[in-house]
């Protein structure tokens, strides 16, 4: 059973299109994230949801809209795609930081978005 | 603001030799520190973490890391490198709830 699964794994599309990436985790975690990894392999956090509530919203264009229908799912919708959006997008989950949980991340395999 | 630095883009080591991948951090408060590994076309995998306690922490695949508060470092080490250790390694810091910041990554290359 895959712990954090993302679909699609590859996405090739034209500039100006709208696309979505879906993520599901079966680990029972309460926090989910989207990270963007660029061509130089830099990883930057985009969003984080805790129990369906947005708790981290980094400086991301508002063309990017996350949605969390429940705590096991976090989807990413991107409007009006631009060339610079080409990257690998990683979904991750963790159990929130508490006295007994230290919140290490579990990552999906990534979704490689190519905008032409 | 919290940050983490990996000063080496690439580390090259011969198989069987010890390896070190460097990481320094800057946080306010007590740091929670992590190492992750990324193999080609894969997601990141958790290797080990430092939360509190013993400064030397052991993790997966024979890796360990040493927390040094005075030098604000958390270097990853392995006594004897394997070719299969070749991958991209990320140091990360977490100092507030639910926000983890990653370093720029270090590519580890182990030659046979």
mmCIF file with all atom_site columns, C-alpha atoms in Angstrom:
data_model
loop_
_atom_site.group_PDB
_atom_site.id
_atom_site.type_symbol
_atom_site.label_atom_id
_atom_site.label_alt_id
_atom_site.label_comp_id
_atom_site.label_asym_id
_atom_site.label_entity_id
_atom_site.label_seq_id
_atom_site.pdbx_PDB_ins_code
_atom_site.Cartn_x
_atom_site.Cartn_y
_atom_site.Cartn_z
_atom_site.occupancy
_atom_site.B_iso_or_equiv
_atom_site.pdbx_formal_charge
_atom_site.auth_seq_id
_atom_site.auth_comp_id
_atom_site.auth_asym_id
_atom_site.auth_atom_id
_atom_site.pdbx_PDB_model_num
ATOM 1   C CA . UNK A 1 1   ? 0.000   0.000  0.000   1.00 0.00 ? 1   UNK A CA 1
ATOM 2   C CA . UNK A 1 2   ? 1.404   3.351  -1.043  1.00 0.00 ? 2   UNK A CA 1
ATOM 3   C CA . UNK A 1 3   ? 1.462   5.711  1.933   1.00 0.00 ? 3   UNK A CA 1
ATOM 4   C CA . UNK A 1 4   ? 1.328   9.004  0.010   1.00 0.00 ? 4   UNK A CA 1
ATOM 5   C CA . UNK A 1 5   ? 0.140   8.765  -3.560  1.00 0.00 ? 5   UNK A CA 1
ATOM 6   C CA . UNK A 1 6   ? -0.036  11.497 -6.180  1.00 0.00 ? 6   UNK A CA 1
ATOM 7   C CA . UNK A 1 7   ? -1.657  11.533 -9.576  1.00 0.00 ? 7   UNK A CA 1
ATOM 8   C CA . UNK A 1 8   ? -0.722  12.099 -12.278 1.00 0.00 ? 8   UNK A CA 1
ATOM 9   C CA . UNK A 1 9   ? 2.974   11.258 -12.177 1.00 0.00 ? 9   UNK A CA 1
ATOM 10  C CA . UNK A 1 10  ? 3.612   13.169 -15.411 1.00 0.00 ? 10  UNK A CA 1
ATOM 11  C CA . UNK A 1 11  ? 1.705   16.092 -16.837 1.00 0.00 ? 11  UNK A CA 1
ATOM 12  C CA . UNK A 1 12  ? 2.532   17.848 -20.100 1.00 0.00 ? 12  UNK A CA 1
ATOM 13  C CA . UNK A 1 13  ? 0.364   20.794 -21.072 1.00 0.00 ? 13  UNK A CA 1
ATOM 14  C CA . UNK A 1 14  ? 0.272   24.063 -22.941 1.00 0.00 ? 14  UNK A CA 1
ATOM 15  C CA . UNK A 1 15  ? 0.671   27.534 -21.499 1.00 0.00 ? 15  UNK A CA 1
ATOM 16  C CA . UNK A 1 16  ? -2.604  29.017 -20.370 1.00 0.00 ? 16  UNK A CA 1
ATOM 17  C CA . UNK A 1 17  ? -4.245  25.708 -19.515 1.00 0.00 ? 17  UNK A CA 1
ATOM 18  C CA . UNK A 1 18  ? -5.620  24.744 -16.110 1.00 0.00 ? 18  UNK A CA 1
ATOM 19  C CA . UNK A 1 19  ? -4.529  21.514 -14.448 1.00 0.00 ? 19  UNK A CA 1
ATOM 20  C CA . UNK A 1 20  ? -4.911  19.662 -11.164 1.00 0.00 ? 20  UNK A CA 1
ATOM 21  C CA . UNK A 1 21  ? -2.748  17.279 -9.184  1.00 0.00 ? 21  UNK A CA 1
ATOM 22  C CA . UNK A 1 22  ? -4.299  15.012 -6.592  1.00 0.00 ? 22  UNK A CA 1
ATOM 23  C CA . UNK A 1 23  ? -2.775  13.618 -3.419  1.00 0.00 ? 23  UNK A CA 1
ATOM 24  C CA . UNK A 1 24  ? -3.988  11.058 -0.923  1.00 0.00 ? 24  UNK A CA 1
ATOM 25  C CA . UNK A 1 25  ? -2.350  9.685  2.208   1.00 0.00 ? 25  UNK A CA 1
ATOM 26  C CA . UNK A 1 26  ? -3.372  6.576  4.132   1.00 0.00 ? 26  UNK A CA 1
ATOM 27  C CA . UNK A 1 27  ? -1.112  7.147  7.126   1.00 0.00 ? 27  UNK A CA 1
ATOM 28  C CA . UNK A 1 28  ? -3.762  8.786  9.273   1.00 0.00 ? 28  UNK A CA 1
ATOM 29  C CA . UNK A 1 29  ? -1.723  12.002 9.428   1.00 0.00 ? 29  UNK A CA 1
ATOM 30  C CA . UNK A 1 30  ? -3.385  15.295 10.183  1.00 0.00 ? 30  UNK A CA 1
ATOM 31  C CA . UNK A 1 31  ? -1.119  17.593 8.159   1.00 0.00 ? 31  UNK A CA 1
ATOM 32  C CA . UNK A 1 32  ? -0.450  17.650 4.430   1.00 0.00 ? 32  UNK A CA 1
ATOM 33  C CA . UNK A 1 33  ? 1.826   19.779 2.283   1.00 0.00 ? 33  UNK A CA 1
ATOM 34  C CA . UNK A 1 34  ? 2.689   20.775 -1.240  1.00 0.00 ? 34  UNK A CA 1
ATOM 35  C CA . UNK A 1 35  ? 6.325   21.350 -2.098  1.00 0.00 ? 35  UNK A CA 1
ATOM 36  C CA . UNK A 1 36  ? 7.773   22.516 -5.413  1.00 0.00 ? 36  UNK A CA 1
ATOM 37  C CA . UNK A 1 37  ? 11.141  21.213 -6.605  1.00 0.00 ? 37  UNK A CA 1
ATOM 38  C CA . UNK A 1 38  ? 12.684  23.206 -9.416  1.00 0.00 ? 38  UNK A CA 1
ATOM 39  C CA . UNK A 1 39  ? 15.190  22.139 -12.029 1.00 0.00 ? 39  UNK A CA 1
ATOM 40  C CA . UNK A 1 40  ? 18.079  22.836 -9.635  1.00 0.00 ? 40  UNK A CA 1
ATOM 41  C CA . UNK A 1 41  ? 16.452  20.528 -7.081  1.00 0.00 ? 41  UNK A CA 1
ATOM 42  C CA . UNK A 1 42  ? 15.588  23.331 -4.641  1.00 0.00 ? 42  UNK A CA 1
ATOM 43  C CA . UNK A 1 43  ? 12.607  22.358 -2.515  1.00 0.00 ? 43  UNK A CA 1
ATOM 44  C CA . UNK A 1 44  ? 10.207  25.107 -1.509  1.00 0.00 ? 44  UNK A CA 1
ATOM 45  C CA . UNK A 1 45  ? 7.127   24.724 0.604   1.00 0.00 ? 45  UNK A CA 1
ATOM 46  C CA . UNK A 1 46  ? 3.968   26.088 -0.995  1.00 0.00 ? 46  UNK A CA 1
ATOM 47  C CA . UNK A 1 47  ? 1.057   25.173 1.242   1.00 0.00 ? 47  UNK A CA 1
ATOM 48  C CA . UNK A 1 48  ? 0.210   23.201 4.321   1.00 0.00 ? 48  UNK A CA 1
ATOM 49  C CA . UNK A 1 49  ? -3.120  22.040 5.662   1.00 0.00 ? 49  UNK A CA 1
ATOM 50  C CA . UNK A 1 50  ? -3.843  20.761 9.132   1.00 0.00 ? 50  UNK A CA 1
ATOM 51  C CA . UNK A 1 51  ? -7.160  18.954 9.519   1.00 0.00 ? 51  UNK A CA 1
ATOM 52  C CA . UNK A 1 52  ? -8.459  20.617 6.337   1.00 0.00 ? 52  UNK A CA 1
ATOM 53  C CA . UNK A 1 53  ? -7.457  24.076 7.517   1.00 0.00 ? 53  UNK A CA 1
ATOM 54  C CA . UNK A 1 54  ? -4.859  26.105 5.609   1.00 0.00 ? 54  UNK A CA 1
ATOM 55  C CA . UNK A 1 55  ? -1.983  26.878 7.972   1.00 0.00 ? 55  UNK A CA 1
ATOM 56  C CA . UNK A 1 56  ? 0.891   27.714 5.648   1.00 0.00 ? 56  UNK A CA 1
ATOM 57  C CA . UNK A 1 57  ? 0.539   29.764 2.502   1.00 0.00 ? 57  UNK A CA 1
ATOM 58  C CA . UNK A 1 58  ? 3.916   30.841 1.217   1.00 0.00 ? 58  UNK A CA 1
ATOM 59  C CA . UNK A 1 59  ? 4.435   33.486 -1.419  1.00 0.00 ? 59  UNK A CA 1
ATOM 60  C CA . UNK A 1 60  ? 2.736   31.603 -4.220  1.00 0.00 ? 60  UNK A CA 1
ATOM 61  C CA . UNK A 1 61  ? 0.813   33.175 -7.142  1.00 0.00 ? 61  UNK A CA 1
ATOM 62  C CA . UNK A 1 62  ? -2.910  33.015 -6.595  1.00 0.00 ? 62  UNK A CA 1
ATOM 63  C CA . UNK A 1 63  ? -3.137  30.935 -9.767  1.00 0.00 ? 63  UNK A CA 1
ATOM 64  C CA . UNK A 1 64  ? -2.296  28.073 -7.395  1.00 0.00 ? 64  UNK A CA 1
ATOM 65  C CA . UNK A 1 65  ? -5.207  26.963 -5.273  1.00 0.00 ? 65  UNK A CA 1
ATOM 66  C CA . UNK A 1 66  ? -5.003  24.044 -2.858  1.00 0.00 ? 66  UNK A CA 1
ATOM 67  C CA . UNK A 1 67  ? -8.090  22.227 -1.693  1.00 0.00 ? 67  UNK A CA 1
ATOM 68  C CA . UNK A 1 68  ? -8.406  19.728 1.116   1.00 0.00 ? 68  UNK A CA 1
ATOM 69  C CA . UNK A 1 69  ? -11.779 17.937 1.098   1.00 0.00 ? 69  UNK A CA 1
ATOM 70  C CA . UNK A 1 70  ? -10.725 15.866 4.115   1.00 0.00 ? 70  UNK A CA 1
ATOM 71  C CA . UNK A 1 71  ? -7.551  15.341 6.066   1.00 0.00 ? 71  UNK A CA 1
ATOM 72  C CA . UNK A 1 72  ? -6.475  12.428 3.872   1.00 0.00 ? 72  UNK A CA 1
ATOM 73  C CA . UNK A 1 73  ? -6.587  14.419 0.625   1.00 0.00 ? 73  UNK A CA 1
ATOM 74  C CA . UNK A 1 74  ? -4.897  17.569 -0.598  1.00 0.00 ? 74  UNK A CA 1
ATOM 75  C CA . UNK A 1 75  ? -5.289  18.615 -4.210  1.00 0.00 ? 75  UNK A CA 1
ATOM 76  C CA . UNK A 1 76  ? -3.512  21.370 -6.097  1.00 0.00 ? 76  UNK A CA 1
ATOM 77  C CA . UNK A 1 77  ? -5.205  23.266 -8.904  1.00 0.00 ? 77  UNK A CA 1
ATOM 78  C CA . UNK A 1 78  ? -3.205  25.555 -11.141 1.00 0.00 ? 78  UNK A CA 1
ATOM 79  C CA . UNK A 1 79  ? -4.856  28.111 -13.424 1.00 0.00 ? 79  UNK A CA 1
ATOM 80  C CA . UNK A 1 80  ? -3.371  29.774 -16.475 1.00 0.00 ? 80  UNK A CA 1
ATOM 81  C CA . UNK A 1 81  ? -0.198  27.739 -16.489 1.00 0.00 ? 81  UNK A CA 1
ATOM 82  C CA . UNK A 1 82  ? 3.072   29.506 -17.260 1.00 0.00 ? 82  UNK A CA 1
ATOM 83  C CA . UNK A 1 83  ? 6.436   28.197 -18.447 1.00 0.00 ? 83  UNK A CA 1
ATOM 84  C CA . UNK A 1 84  ? 7.921   28.887 -15.012 1.00 0.00 ? 84  UNK A CA 1
ATOM 85  C CA . UNK A 1 85  ? 5.454   26.502 -13.399 1.00 0.00 ? 85  UNK A CA 1
ATOM 86  C CA . UNK A 1 86  ? 7.366   23.583 -14.891 1.00 0.00 ? 86  UNK A CA 1
ATOM 87  C CA . UNK A 1 87  ? 8.716   21.637 -11.926 1.00 0.00 ? 87  UNK A CA 1
ATOM 88  C CA . UNK A 1 88  ? 8.177   18.535 -9.851  1.00 0.00 ? 88  UNK A CA 1
ATOM 89  C CA . UNK A 1 89  ? 5.441   18.980 -7.281  1.00 0.00 ? 89  UNK A CA 1
ATOM 90  C CA . UNK A 1 90  ? 5.630   16.838 -4.176  1.00 0.00 ? 90  UNK A CA 1
ATOM 91  C CA . UNK A 1 91  ? 2.863   16.091 -1.776  1.00 0.00 ? 91  UNK A CA 1
ATOM 92  C CA . UNK A 1 92  ? 3.841   15.157 1.767   1.00 0.00 ? 92  UNK A CA 1
ATOM 93  C CA . UNK A 1 93  ? 2.144   14.389 5.038   1.00 0.00 ? 93  UNK A CA 1
ATOM 94  C CA . UNK A 1 94  ? 3.092   14.338 8.690   1.00 0.00 ? 94  UNK A CA 1
ATOM 95  C CA . UNK A 1 95  ? 1.563   13.994 12.060  1.00 0.00 ? 95  UNK A CA 1
ATOM 96  C CA . UNK A 1 96  ? 1.510   17.398 13.716  1.00 0.00 ? 96  UNK A CA 1
ATOM 97  C CA . UNK A 1 97  ? 4.252   18.329 16.130  1.00 0.00 ? 97  UNK A CA 1
ATOM 98  C CA . UNK A 1 98  ? 3.353   17.306 19.657  1.00 0.00 ? 98  UNK A CA 1
ATOM 99  C CA . UNK A 1 99  ? 5.192   15.916 22.657  1.00 0.00 ? 99  UNK A CA 1
ATOM 100 C CA . UNK A 1 100 ? 5.184   12.480 21.098  1.00 0.00 ? 100 UNK A CA 1
ATOM 101 C CA . UNK A 1 101 ? 5.203   13.215 17.385  1.00 0.00 ? 101 UNK A CA 1
ATOM 102 C CA . UNK A 1 102 ? 8.128   14.937 15.796  1.00 0.00 ? 102 UNK A CA 1
ATOM 103 C CA . UNK A 1 103 ? 6.497   15.556 12.479  1.00 0.00 ? 103 UNK A CA 1
ATOM 104 C CA . UNK A 1 104 ? 8.858   14.006 9.965   1.00 0.00 ? 104 UNK A CA 1
ATOM 105 C CA . UNK A 1 105 ? 7.515   14.177 6.463   1.00 0.00 ? 105 UNK A CA 1
ATOM 106 C CA . UNK A 1 106 ? 6.414   11.304 4.266   1.00 0.00 ? 106 UNK A CA 1
ATOM 107 C CA . UNK A 1 107 ? 6.603   12.209 0.585   1.00 0.00 ? 107 UNK A CA 1
ATOM 108 C CA . UNK A 1 108 ? 4.780   11.073 -2.491  1.00 0.00 ? 108 UNK A CA 1
ATOM 109 C CA . UNK A 1 109 ? 6.704   10.155 -5.631  1.00 0.00 ? 109 UNK A CA 1
ATOM 110 C CA . UNK A 1 110 ? 6.181   13.528 -7.227  1.00 0.00 ? 110 UNK A CA 1
ATOM 111 C CA . UNK A 1 111 ? 4.246   14.893 -10.197 1.00 0.00 ? 111 UNK A CA 1
ATOM 112 C CA . UNK A 1 112 ? 6.410   16.250 -12.988 1.00 0.00 ? 112 UNK A CA 1
ATOM 113 C CA . UNK A 1 113 ? 4.668   19.164 -14.673 1.00 0.00 ? 113 UNK A CA 1
ATOM 114 C CA . UNK A 1 114 ? 5.974   20.365 -18.022 1.00 0.00 ? 114 UNK A CA 1
ATOM 115 C CA . UNK A 1 115 ? 4.457   23.496 -19.510 1.00 0.00 ? 115 UNK A CA 1
ATOM 116 C CA . UNK A 1 116 ? 5.114   24.026 -23.219 1.00 0.00 ? 116 UNK A CA 1
ATOM 117 C CA . UNK B 2 1   ? 14.109  33.549 10.311  1.00 0.00 ? 1   UNK B CA 1
ATOM 118 C CA . UNK B 2 2   ? 14.959  29.886 10.250  1.00 0.00 ? 2   UNK B CA 1
ATOM 119 C CA . UNK B 2 3   ? 17.321  28.623 7.583   1.00 0.00 ? 3   UNK B CA 1
ATOM 120 C CA . UNK B 2 4   ? 19.504  25.689 6.742   1.00 0.00 ? 4   UNK B CA 1
ATOM 121 C CA . UNK B 2 5   ? 22.647  25.629 4.621   1.00 0.00 ? 5   UNK B CA 1
ATOM 122 C CA . UNK B 2 6   ? 24.410  22.821 2.831   1.00 0.00 ? 6   UNK B CA 1
ATOM 123 C CA . UNK B 2 7   ? 27.710  24.327 1.714   1.00 0.00 ? 7   UNK B CA 1
ATOM 124 C CA . UNK B 2 8   ? 28.667  21.556 -0.715  1.00 0.00 ? 8   UNK B CA 1
ATOM 125 C CA . UNK B 2 9   ? 26.778  20.966 -3.945  1.00 0.00 ? 9   UNK B CA 1
ATOM 126 C CA . UNK B 2 10  ? 28.596  17.666 -4.460  1.00 0.00 ? 10  UNK B CA 1
ATOM 127 C CA . UNK B 2 11  ? 30.601  15.250 -2.354  1.00 0.00 ? 11  UNK B CA 1
ATOM 128 C CA . UNK B 2 12  ? 32.689  12.537 -3.983  1.00 0.00 ? 12  UNK B CA 1
ATOM 129 C CA . UNK B 2 13  ? 33.896  9.564  -1.967  1.00 0.00 ? 13  UNK B CA 1
ATOM 130 C CA . UNK B 2 14  ? 35.466  6.224  -2.809  1.00 0.00 ? 14  UNK B CA 1
ATOM 131 C CA . UNK B 2 15  ? 33.520  3.139  -1.819  1.00 0.00 ? 15  UNK B CA 1
ATOM 132 C CA . UNK B 2 16  ? 34.544  1.883  1.606   1.00 0.00 ? 16  UNK B CA 1
ATOM 133 C CA . UNK B 2 17  ? 35.731  5.299  2.785   1.00 0.00 ? 17  UNK B CA 1
ATOM 134 C CA . UNK B 2 18  ? 33.925  7.352  5.420   1.00 0.00 ? 18  UNK B CA 1
ATOM 135 C CA . UNK B 2 19  ? 31.651  10.119 4.196   1.00 0.00 ? 19  UNK B CA 1
ATOM 136 C CA . UNK B 2 20  ? 30.419  13.397 5.640   1.00 0.00 ? 20  UNK B CA 1
ATOM 137 C CA . UNK B 2 21  ? 27.722  15.652 4.239   1.00 0.00 ? 21  UNK B CA 1
ATOM 138 C CA . UNK B 2 22  ? 27.650  19.040 5.934   1.00 0.00 ? 22  UNK B CA 1
ATOM 139 C CA . UNK B 2 23  ? 24.704  21.018 7.226   1.00 0.00 ? 23  UNK B CA 1
ATOM 140 C CA . UNK B 2 24  ? 24.439  24.162 9.326   1.00 0.00 ? 24  UNK B CA 1
ATOM 141 C CA . UNK B 2 25  ? 21.255  25.734 10.597  1.00 0.00 ? 25  UNK B CA 1
ATOM 142 C CA . UNK B 2 26  ? 19.859  28.935 12.033  1.00 0.00 ? 26  UNK B CA 1
ATOM 143 C CA . UNK B 2 27  ? 16.715  28.847 14.148  1.00 0.00 ? 27  UNK B CA 1
ATOM 144 C CA . UNK B 2 28  ? 15.292  30.545 17.181  1.00 0.00 ? 28  UNK B CA 1
ATOM 145 C CA . UNK B 2 29  ? 14.511  28.135 19.966  1.00 0.00 ? 29  UNK B CA 1
ATOM 146 C CA . UNK B 2 30  ? 15.292  24.445 19.993  1.00 0.00 ? 30  UNK B CA 1
ATOM 147 C CA . UNK B 2 31  ? 15.909  23.016 16.557  1.00 0.00 ? 31  UNK B CA 1
ATOM 148 C CA . UNK B 2 32  ? 14.305  19.892 15.205  1.00 0.00 ? 32  UNK B CA 1
ATOM 149 C CA . UNK B 2 33  ? 16.708  18.641 12.532  1.00 0.00 ? 33  UNK B CA 1
ATOM 150 C CA . UNK B 2 34  ? 16.255  16.058 9.819   1.00 0.00 ? 34  UNK B CA 1
ATOM 151 C CA . UNK B 2 35  ? 18.073  14.379 6.975   1.00 0.00 ? 35  UNK B CA 1
ATOM 152 C CA . UNK B 2 36  ? 16.295  13.095 3.908   1.00 0.00 ? 36  UNK B CA 1
ATOM 153 C CA . UNK B 2 37  ? 17.560  11.228 0.847   1.00 0.00 ? 37  UNK B CA 1
ATOM 154 C CA . UNK B 2 38  ? 16.231  11.457 -2.695  1.00 0.00 ? 38  UNK B CA 1
ATOM 155 C CA . UNK B 2 39  ? 17.001  8.847  -5.325  1.00 0.00 ? 39  UNK B CA 1
ATOM 156 C CA . UNK B 2 40  ? 16.509  9.733  -9.014  1.00 0.00 ? 40  UNK B CA 1
ATOM 157 C CA . UNK B 2 41  ? 12.862  10.290 -9.972  1.00 0.00 ? 41  UNK B CA 1
ATOM 158 C CA . UNK B 2 42  ? 11.675  9.459  -6.473  1.00 0.00 ? 42  UNK B CA 1
ATOM 159 C CA . UNK B 2 43  ? 10.230  11.334 -3.524  1.00 0.00 ? 43  UNK B CA 1
ATOM 160 C CA . UNK B 2 44  ? 12.295  12.186 -0.481  1.00 0.00 ? 44  UNK B CA 1
ATOM 161 C CA . UNK B 2 45  ? 12.768  9.529  2.178   1.00 0.00 ? 45  UNK B CA 1
ATOM 162 C CA . UNK B 2 46  ? 13.324  10.249 5.841   1.00 0.00 ? 46  UNK B CA 1
ATOM 163 C CA . UNK B 2 47  ? 16.745  9.119  7.115   1.00 0.00 ? 47  UNK B CA 1
ATOM 164 C CA . UNK B 2 48  ? 17.077  10.377 10.666  1.00 0.00 ? 48  UNK B CA 1
ATOM 165 C CA . UNK B 2 49  ? 16.228  13.188 13.038  1.00 0.00 ? 49  UNK B CA 1
ATOM 166 C CA . UNK B 2 50  ? 17.507  15.056 16.069  1.00 0.00 ? 50  UNK B CA 1
ATOM 167 C CA . UNK B 2 51  ? 14.932  16.273 18.561  1.00 0.00 ? 51  UNK B CA 1
ATOM 168 C CA . UNK B 2 52  ? 16.643  16.161 21.929  1.00 0.00 ? 52  UNK B CA 1
ATOM 169 C CA . UNK B 2 53  ? 19.019  13.988 23.899  1.00 0.00 ? 53  UNK B CA 1
ATOM 170 C CA . UNK B 2 54  ? 22.128  12.262 22.587  1.00 0.00 ? 54  UNK B CA 1
ATOM 171 C CA . UNK B 2 55  ? 23.997  14.416 20.084  1.00 0.00 ? 55  UNK B CA 1
ATOM 172 C CA . UNK B 2 56  ? 24.763  11.408 17.886  1.00 0.00 ? 56  UNK B CA 1
ATOM 173 C CA . UNK B 2 57  ? 21.686  10.022 16.219  1.00 0.00 ? 57  UNK B CA 1
ATOM 174 C CA . UNK B 2 58  ? 21.519  6.876  14.155  1.00 0.00 ? 58  UNK B CA 1
ATOM 175 C CA . UNK B 2 59  ? 19.256  6.377  11.196  1.00 0.00 ? 59  UNK B CA 1
ATOM 176 C CA . UNK B 2 60  ? 18.487  4.213  8.208   1.00 0.00 ? 60  UNK B CA 1
ATOM 177 C CA . UNK B 2 61  ? 21.037  2.503  5.952   1.00 0.00 ? 61  UNK B CA 1
ATOM 178 C CA . UNK B 2 62  ? 23.881  2.884  8.467   1.00 0.00 ? 62  UNK B CA 1
ATOM 179 C CA . UNK B 2 63  ? 23.813  6.683  8.450   1.00 0.00 ? 63  UNK B CA 1
ATOM 180 C CA . UNK B 2 64  ? 24.277  8.788  11.535  1.00 0.00 ? 64  UNK B CA 1
ATOM 181 C CA . UNK B 2 65  ? 24.397  12.497 12.242  1.00 0.00 ? 65  UNK B CA 1
ATOM 182 C CA . UNK B 2 66  ? 26.050  14.586 14.893  1.00 0.00 ? 66  UNK B CA 1
ATOM 183 C CA . UNK B 2 67  ? 24.281  17.560 16.410  1.00 0.00 ? 67  UNK B CA 1
ATOM 184 C CA . UNK B 2 68  ? 26.638  20.332 17.518  1.00 0.00 ? 68  UNK B CA 1
ATOM 185 C CA . UNK B 2 69  ? 24.851  23.185 19.206  1.00 0.00 ? 69  UNK B CA 1
ATOM 186 C CA . UNK B 2 70  ? 27.860  25.487 19.527  1.00 0.00 ? 70  UNK B CA 1
ATOM 187 C CA . UNK B 2 71  ? 28.631  25.195 15.813  1.00 0.00 ? 71  UNK B CA 1
ATOM 188 C CA . UNK B 2 72  ? 24.936  25.019 14.837  1.00 0.00 ? 72  UNK B CA 1
ATOM 189 C CA . UNK B 2 73  ? 25.730  22.017 12.683  1.00 0.00 ? 73  UNK B CA 1
ATOM 190 C CA . UNK B 2 74  ? 24.120  18.677 11.953  1.00 0.00 ? 74  UNK B CA 1
ATOM 191 C CA . UNK B 2 75  ? 26.502  16.781 9.676   1.00 0.00 ? 75  UNK B CA 1
ATOM 192 C CA . UNK B 2 76  ? 25.514  13.454 8.148   1.00 0.00 ? 76  UNK B CA 1
ATOM 193 C CA . UNK B 2 77  ? 28.065  10.664 8.360   1.00 0.00 ? 77  UNK B CA 1
ATOM 194 C CA . UNK B 2 78  ? 28.643  7.074  7.443   1.00 0.00 ? 78  UNK B CA 1
ATOM 195 C CA . UNK B 2 79  ? 31.740  5.061  8.376   1.00 0.00 ? 79  UNK B CA 1
ATOM 196 C CA . UNK B 2 80  ? 31.948  3.114  5.110   1.00 0.00 ? 80  UNK B CA 1
ATOM 197 C CA . UNK B 2 81  ? 30.300  4.362  1.914   1.00 0.00 ? 81  UNK B CA 1
ATOM 198 C CA . UNK B 2 82  ? 28.506  2.129  -0.562  1.00 0.00 ? 82  UNK B CA 1
ATOM 199 C CA . UNK B 2 83  ? 27.936  2.819  -4.244  1.00 0.00 ? 83  UNK B CA 1
ATOM 200 C CA . UNK B 2 84  ? 24.218  2.516  -3.521  1.00 0.00 ? 84  UNK B CA 1
ATOM 201 C CA . UNK B 2 85  ? 24.479  5.544  -1.189  1.00 0.00 ? 85  UNK B CA 1
ATOM 202 C CA . UNK B 2 86  ? 24.836  7.761  -4.275  1.00 0.00 ? 86  UNK B CA 1
ATOM 203 C CA . UNK B 2 87  ? 21.847  10.109 -4.162  1.00 0.00 ? 87  UNK B CA 1
ATOM 204 C CA . UNK B 2 88  ? 20.754  13.645 -3.311  1.00 0.00 ? 88  UNK B CA 1
ATOM 205 C CA . UNK B 2 89  ? 20.742  14.420 0.403   1.00 0.00 ? 89  UNK B CA 1
ATOM 206 C CA . UNK B 2 90  ? 18.724  17.174 2.062   1.00 0.00 ? 90  UNK B CA 1
ATOM 207 C CA . UNK B 2 91  ? 19.104  18.609 5.515   1.00 0.00 ? 91  UNK B CA 1
ATOM 208 C CA . UNK B 2 92  ? 15.970  20.174 6.989   1.00 0.00 ? 92  UNK B CA 1
ATOM 209 C CA . UNK B 2 93  ? 14.986  22.158 10.051  1.00 0.00 ? 93  UNK B CA 1
ATOM 210 C CA . UNK B 2 94  ? 11.669  22.498 11.808  1.00 0.00 ? 94  UNK B CA 1
ATOM 211 C CA . UNK B 2 95  ? 11.330  25.141 14.474  1.00 0.00 ? 95  UNK B CA 1
ATOM 212 C CA . UNK B 2 96  ? 7.665   25.978 14.412  1.00 0.00 ? 96  UNK B CA 1
ATOM 213 C CA . UNK B 2 97  ? 4.629   23.822 14.058  1.00 0.00 ? 97  UNK B CA 1
ATOM 214 C CA . UNK B 2 98  ? 4.213   22.308 10.630  1.00 0.00 ? 98  UNK B CA 1
ATOM 215 C CA . UNK B 2 99  ? 6.886   24.254 8.787   1.00 0.00 ? 99  UNK B CA 1
ATOM 216 C CA . UNK B 2 100 ? 9.962   22.415 7.553   1.00 0.00 ? 100 UNK B CA 1
ATOM 217 C CA . UNK B 2 101 ? 12.645  24.240 5.594   1.00 0.00 ? 101 UNK B CA 1
ATOM 218 C CA . UNK B 2 102 ? 15.039  22.284 3.387   1.00 0.00 ? 102 UNK B CA 1
ATOM 219 C CA . UNK B 2 103 ? 18.623  22.996 2.467   1.00 0.00 ? 103 UNK B CA 1
ATOM 220 C CA . UNK B 2 104 ? 19.702  23.201 -1.147  1.00 0.00 ? 104 UNK B CA 1
ATOM 221 C CA . UNK B 2 105 ? 20.748  19.559 -1.271  1.00 0.00 ? 105 UNK B CA 1
ATOM 222 C CA . UNK B 2 106 ? 24.099  17.815 -1.663  1.00 0.00 ? 106 UNK B CA 1
ATOM 223 C CA . UNK B 2 107 ? 24.717  15.282 -4.369  1.00 0.00 ? 107 UNK B CA 1
ATOM 224 C CA . UNK B 2 108 ? 26.681  12.362 -2.972  1.00 0.00 ? 108 UNK B CA 1
ATOM 225 C CA . UNK B 2 109 ? 28.615  10.318 -5.487  1.00 0.00 ? 109 UNK B CA 1
ATOM 226 C CA . UNK B 2 110 ? 30.324  7.116  -4.411  1.00 0.00 ? 110 UNK B CA 1
ATOM 227 C CA . UNK B 2 111 ? 32.844  5.711  -6.882  1.00 0.00 ? 111 UNK B CA 1
ATOM 228 C CA . UNK B 2 112 ? 33.573  1.972  -6.936  1.00 0.00 ? 112 UNK B CA 1
#
